[in-house]
Amino acid sequence: MNNRISFSRIRESRLFWVLTAWAVILGFNALFVPGFFRINVQDGHLYGNLIDVLNNGAPLMLVAIGMTLVIATGGIDLSVGAVMAISAAMGAVLINPAPGDKLVSNEILTRNATNTPLAIIVIATLAAGTLCGLWNGLLVSRAKIQPLVATLILMVAGRGIAQLISNGQIITIYYTPYFWFGNGYILGLPVSIYIVAAVAILAWVGVRKTPIGLFIEAVGLNSKATYYSGISAKNIQLLAYTFSGFCSALAGLILSSYVHSADGNNNGLNYELDAILAVVMGGTMLSGGRFSLLASVIGAIVIWTFTLSMYALGVPANALLAGRAVLVLLVILLYSDRRLIKRRGKSNPAAVQPQDEKPGLPHP
Amino acid sequence: MSSSRSFAARLMALLVIIGLVGCGAQTATEAPANAPATGAAKTYSDMVLCYPQLGAESDWRTANTASIKETAATLGIKQLVFSDAQQKQENQISAVRACIQQGVDVIALPPVVEDGWDAVLTEAKNAGIPVIIVDRSVSADKSLYSTHIGSNMTLEGERAAAEFNKMMPNGGVILELSGTTGSGAAVGRAKGLRNKLNSNITILDSQTGNFTRAEAVPVMQALLKKYTPGKDFQGLFIHNDDMGIGAIEVLKAAGVKPGDLKIVSVDGTRGGFQAMVDGWFQADVECNPLLGPQVFELALKLMNGQPVDAEVLTDETVYYPENAAELLPTRKY
């Protein structure tokens, strides 16, 4: 009896299915991708597929953390990819001016130097993204525009803004200290991982050690009840969207540093969809309410483990999207199965209460 | 009485406007066909040129865009209808259709992929608008477009093969990081390489990085985990400089030093020159994006009904690390 309860508790856990999905992919790799788990020390840092998963996946993990909080309030942020492009463009033009529609033969464009100190570049990049997030938050919380529509505006306009900043060019960056964020190492691990860890801890402390997390879930579950309890749903929403903008800005910084360029069209392309997938795989429902930051981060890792495994098998980039769709479908089906079991198992009268019908609520 | 007069005046005005619009439309669509008959040669100030750019995927492309825009401004053409298809063929097709509707004088099209252009090129032909295919090639029938201007992609692949033959006289194994699947550039470069590569050099694996850095990086990472550089392969052929720059970053992380691998790339952009200065690329096959002047010259000829060559090739070369540092400051892209 006791055993059965603990097993069901594990299965109810938000982490269970996303970890299962990860384990299945890793198991597949162990069989079909020789050397996938090999980690060597190379020039004083760790080197291997798993390290690549962490480093490549870092921007997505950051975006997923921000997206989790937004989704938990019952909203959605479609603009994250565009905000990444805006931030990246911001950083790049501060390093070197964008020549625009002129062909210039000028060594200034390729020199390993910057027009702006690195600290100011980072601050400006983060500020640009955070402002975008604030804008989304104002549209949703104050102008009462539906989140899907409000963030769609910036999703569409954002790439245009990024191109305006960069004068429609791909700006190649030659300033080496900027590359540290995407390619540097601290104690053998990629810098980007430390950034993700710092943001994740910041978010976790913010939501679990203060009432903010409770308020976010309350807004997502039942905004009317929240209103009557005296919680300012408006400010909670504003905070969530602004934080999501901040996370996207950091992701844009890492990504542009990683590929040495700012590209208004392609930086952060489809990241909004990947981030939503990561959050959904992590068990947070799109209707809002209970959430798990850790599960979303693992969701992002699952997506990148899958991507790199497919590349290792030689599946071309275009066919990859189809494979990813199958992966997501499987995980979502597992979840719907979980809810089915839960509903069938319910026989006590408490289950009749409408709030318990909301998936993802804790057990009493 | 006065009201009926004003009605008549309005009717007249309307008829005049309709007439004007009708004439305008007529001259716009039939001008290319009638041009020789009218005698008065058209100039750049009459030209409305449509350039549905395929995207902004690389430094090469942005240089190409800048060249077109800059030349248009210098020549003082009447209007440049420019659009960005974001590397999607459907966007490009609808941009071409919009230009046909607008009745432009000439369409200069850099096609994102080779196939699937027959329908829209037929529409342009029926509307009497000459089409110049720029840069990448199309598989459509040659009668559907006036001319193709651009690089000989197969020749670029053959030049790269010659470099490998020179660097690996005793044979060896190379990897290929190719461009967008189905694009004229990727098809031509792959074919050229295979045409001229010595039989003792084998191509171990070939994967696409879609001509972008962001996609080249994870592909290269996966390739490096599968094959050990130096042991399993000694050379790397990369279809453009942007993917090359992404690949270099991956090689660095894997502990590969400049010169450990024989790397040949295509384009000759500033980034590629920098890579040669740093010792990563052993050769960079030029692919010139500065096609603006030639495109407009061809367009003017077509507007005036003059004959043009069916295939115009740009003059190109191969660059080496020896003089890369000295040439780098002069590179325009």
JSON list of C-alpha atoms in Angstrom, two decimals, chain B residues 172-249:
[
{"chain": "B", "resi": 172, "resn": "GLY", "atom": "CA", "xyz": [43.23, 11.88, -47.68]},
{"chain": "B", "resi": 173, "resn": "VAL", "atom": "CA", "xyz": [39.73, 12.14, -46.30]},
{"chain": "B", "resi": 174, "resn": "ILE", "atom": "CA", "xyz": [37.58, 15.29, -46.18]},
{"chain": "B", "resi": 175, "resn": "LEU", "atom": "CA", "xyz": [34.22, 16.32, -44.74]},
{"chain": "B", "resi": 176, "resn": "GLU", "atom": "CA", "xyz": [31.75, 18.62, -46.46]},
{"chain": "B", "resi": 177, "resn": "LEU", "atom": "CA", "xyz": [29.53, 21.21, -44.77]},
{"chain": "B", "resi": 178, "resn": "SER", "atom": "CA", "xyz": [27.09, 22.08, -47.52]},
{"chain": "B", "resi": 179, "resn": "GLY", "atom": "CA", "xyz": [24.62, 24.87, -48.16]},
{"chain": "B", "resi": 180, "resn": "THR", "atom": "CA", "xyz": [20.82, 24.97, -48.34]},
{"chain": "B", "resi": 181, "resn": "THR", "atom": "CA", "xyz": [19.60, 21.65, -49.75]},
{"chain": "B", "resi": 182, "resn": "GLY", "atom": "CA", "xyz": [18.37, 22.15, -53.31]},
{"chain": "B", "resi": 183, "resn": "SER", "atom": "CA", "xyz": [19.89, 25.60, -53.79]},
{"chain": "B", "resi": 184, "resn": "GLY", "atom": "CA", "xyz": [21.84, 26.18, -56.98]},
{"chain": "B", "resi": 185, "resn": "ALA", "atom": "CA", "xyz": [24.92, 27.16, -54.98]},
{"chain": "B", "resi": 186, "resn": "ALA", "atom": "CA", "xyz": [24.97, 24.00, -52.86]},
{"chain": "B", "resi": 187, "resn": "VAL", "atom": "CA", "xyz": [24.18, 21.70, -55.79]},
{"chain": "B", "resi": 188, "resn": "GLY", "atom": "CA", "xyz": [26.82, 23.29, -58.03]},
{"chain": "B", "resi": 189, "resn": "ARG", "atom": "CA", "xyz": [29.58, 23.41, -55.44]},
{"chain": "B", "resi": 190, "resn": "ALA", "atom": "CA", "xyz": [28.99, 19.81, -54.39]},
{"chain": "B", "resi": 191, "resn": "LYS", "atom": "CA", "xyz": [29.00, 18.68, -58.03]},
{"chain": "B", "resi": 192, "resn": "GLY", "atom": "CA", "xyz": [32.14, 20.66, -58.89]},
{"chain": "B", "resi": 193, "resn": "LEU", "atom": "CA", "xyz": [34.01, 19.23, -55.92]},
{"chain": "B", "resi": 194, "resn": "ARG", "atom": "CA", "xyz": [33.14, 15.66, -56.87]},
{"chain": "B", "resi": 195, "resn": "ASN", "atom": "CA", "xyz": [34.01, 16.32, -60.56]},
{"chain": "B", "resi": 196, "resn": "LYS", "atom": "CA", "xyz": [37.58, 17.35, -60.00]},
{"chain": "B", "resi": 197, "resn": "LEU", "atom": "CA", "xyz": [38.62, 15.76, -56.70]},
{"chain": "B", "resi": 198, "resn": "ASN", "atom": "CA", "xyz": [41.52, 13.28, -57.09]},
{"chain": "B", "resi": 199, "resn": "SER", "atom": "CA", "xyz": [40.46, 9.68, -56.71]},
{"chain": "B", "resi": 200, "resn": "ASN", "atom": "CA", "xyz": [42.72, 9.22, -53.66]},
{"chain": "B", "resi": 201, "resn": "ILE", "atom": "CA", "xyz": [40.76, 11.86, -51.71]},
{"chain": "B", "resi": 202, "resn": "THR", "atom": "CA", "xyz": [37.46, 10.60, -50.36]},
{"chain": "B", "resi": 203, "resn": "ILE", "atom": "CA", "xyz": [34.48, 12.53, -48.98]},
{"chain": "B", "resi": 204, "resn": "LEU", "atom": "CA", "xyz": [33.69, 10.87, -45.66]},
{"chain": "B", "resi": 205, "resn": "ASP", "atom": "CA", "xyz": [30.43, 12.66, -44.88]},
{"chain": "B", "resi": 206, "resn": "SER", "atom": "CA", "xyz": [28.39, 15.62, -46.06]},
{"chain": "B", "resi": 207, "resn": "GLN", "atom": "CA", "xyz": [25.79, 17.51, -44.04]},
{"chain": "B", "resi": 208, "resn": "THR", "atom": "CA", "xyz": [23.92, 20.74, -44.61]},
{"chain": "B", "resi": 209, "resn": "GLY", "atom": "CA", "xyz": [24.30, 23.82, -42.40]},
{"chain": "B", "resi": 210, "resn": "ASN", "atom": "CA", "xyz": [21.78, 25.83, -44.49]},
{"chain": "B", "resi": 211, "resn": "PHE", "atom": "CA", "xyz": [24.39, 28.56, -45.18]},
{"chain": "B", "resi": 212, "resn": "THR", "atom": "CA", "xyz": [23.86, 30.04, -41.67]},
{"chain": "B", "resi": 213, "resn": "ARG", "atom": "CA", "xyz": [26.17, 30.13, -38.67]},
{"chain": "B", "resi": 214, "resn": "ALA", "atom": "CA", "xyz": [23.49, 29.17, -36.19]},
{"chain": "B", "resi": 215, "resn": "GLU", "atom": "CA", "xyz": [22.77, 25.91, -38.01]},
{"chain": "B", "resi": 216, "resn": "ALA", "atom": "CA", "xyz": [26.35, 25.14, -38.95]},
{"chain": "B", "resi": 217, "resn": "VAL", "atom": "CA", "xyz": [27.48, 25.11, -35.30]},
{"chain": "B", "resi": 218, "resn": "PRO", "atom": "CA", "xyz": [25.47, 22.14, -33.97]},
{"chain": "B", "resi": 219, "resn": "VAL", "atom": "CA", "xyz": [25.99, 20.21, -37.22]},
{"chain": "B", "resi": 220, "resn": "MET", "atom": "CA", "xyz": [29.75, 20.66, -36.95]},
{"chain": "B", "resi": 221, "resn": "GLN", "atom": "CA", "xyz": [29.66, 19.70, -33.27]},
{"chain": "B", "resi": 222, "resn": "ALA", "atom": "CA", "xyz": [27.91, 16.45, -34.08]},
{"chain": "B", "resi": 223, "resn": "LEU", "atom": "CA", "xyz": [30.32, 15.71, -36.93]},
{"chain": "B", "resi": 224, "resn": "LEU", "atom": "CA", "xyz": [33.31, 16.24, -34.63]},
{"chain": "B", "resi": 225, "resn": "LYS", "atom": "CA", "xyz": [31.93, 13.80, -32.07]},
{"chain": "B", "resi": 226, "resn": "LYS", "atom": "CA", "xyz": [31.48, 11.21, -34.78]},
{"chain": "B", "resi": 227, "resn": "TYR", "atom": "CA", "xyz": [34.84, 11.62, -36.50]},
{"chain": "B", "resi": 228, "resn": "THR", "atom": "CA", "xyz": [38.18, 12.53, -34.93]},
{"chain": "B", "resi": 229, "resn": "PRO", "atom": "CA", "xyz": [39.86, 15.45, -36.68]},
{"chain": "B", "resi": 230, "resn": "GLY", "atom": "CA", "xyz": [43.29, 14.55, -38.02]},
{"chain": "B", "resi": 231, "resn": "LYS", "atom": "CA", "xyz": [42.67, 10.82, -37.66]},
{"chain": "B", "resi": 232, "resn": "ASP", "atom": "CA", "xyz": [39.37, 10.19, -39.46]},
{"chain": "B", "resi": 233, "resn": "PHE", "atom": "CA", "xyz": [39.58, 13.23, -41.71]},
{"chain": "B", "resi": 234, "resn": "GLN", "atom": "CA", "xyz": [42.21, 15.79, -42.66]},
{"chain": "B", "resi": 235, "resn": "GLY", "atom": "CA", "xyz": [40.24, 18.32, -44.68]},
{"chain": "B", "resi": 236, "resn": "LEU", "atom": "CA", "xyz": [37.01, 20.28, -44.57]},
{"chain": "B", "resi": 237, "resn": "PHE", "atom": "CA", "xyz": [35.13, 21.86, -47.47]},
{"chain": "B", "resi": 238, "resn": "ILE", "atom": "CA", "xyz": [32.63, 24.51, -46.36]},
{"chain": "B", "resi": 239, "resn": "HIS", "atom": "CA", "xyz": [30.12, 25.98, -48.79]},
{"chain": "B", "resi": 240, "resn": "ASN", "atom": "CA", "xyz": [30.27, 29.53, -47.41]},
{"chain": "B", "resi": 241, "resn": "ASP", "atom": "CA", "xyz": [32.30, 31.68, -45.04]},
{"chain": "B", "resi": 242, "resn": "ASP", "atom": "CA", "xyz": [29.54, 32.20, -42.49]},
{"chain": "B", "resi": 243, "resn": "MET", "atom": "CA", "xyz": [29.24, 28.48, -41.84]},
{"chain": "B", "resi": 244, "resn": "GLY", "atom": "CA", "xyz": [33.04, 28.40, -41.79]},
{"chain": "B", "resi": 245, "resn": "ILE", "atom": "CA", "xyz": [33.19, 30.96, -38.98]},
{"chain": "B", "resi": 246, "resn": "GLY", "atom": "CA", "xyz": [30.67, 28.92, -36.99]},
{"chain": "B", "resi": 247, "resn": "ALA", "atom": "CA", "xyz": [32.67, 25.76, -37.64]},
{"chain": "B", "resi": 248, "resn": "ILE", "atom": "CA", "xyz": [35.94, 27.37, -36.51]},
{"chain": "B", "resi": 249, "resn": "GLU", "atom": "CA", "xyz": [34.42, 28.14, -33.11]}
]
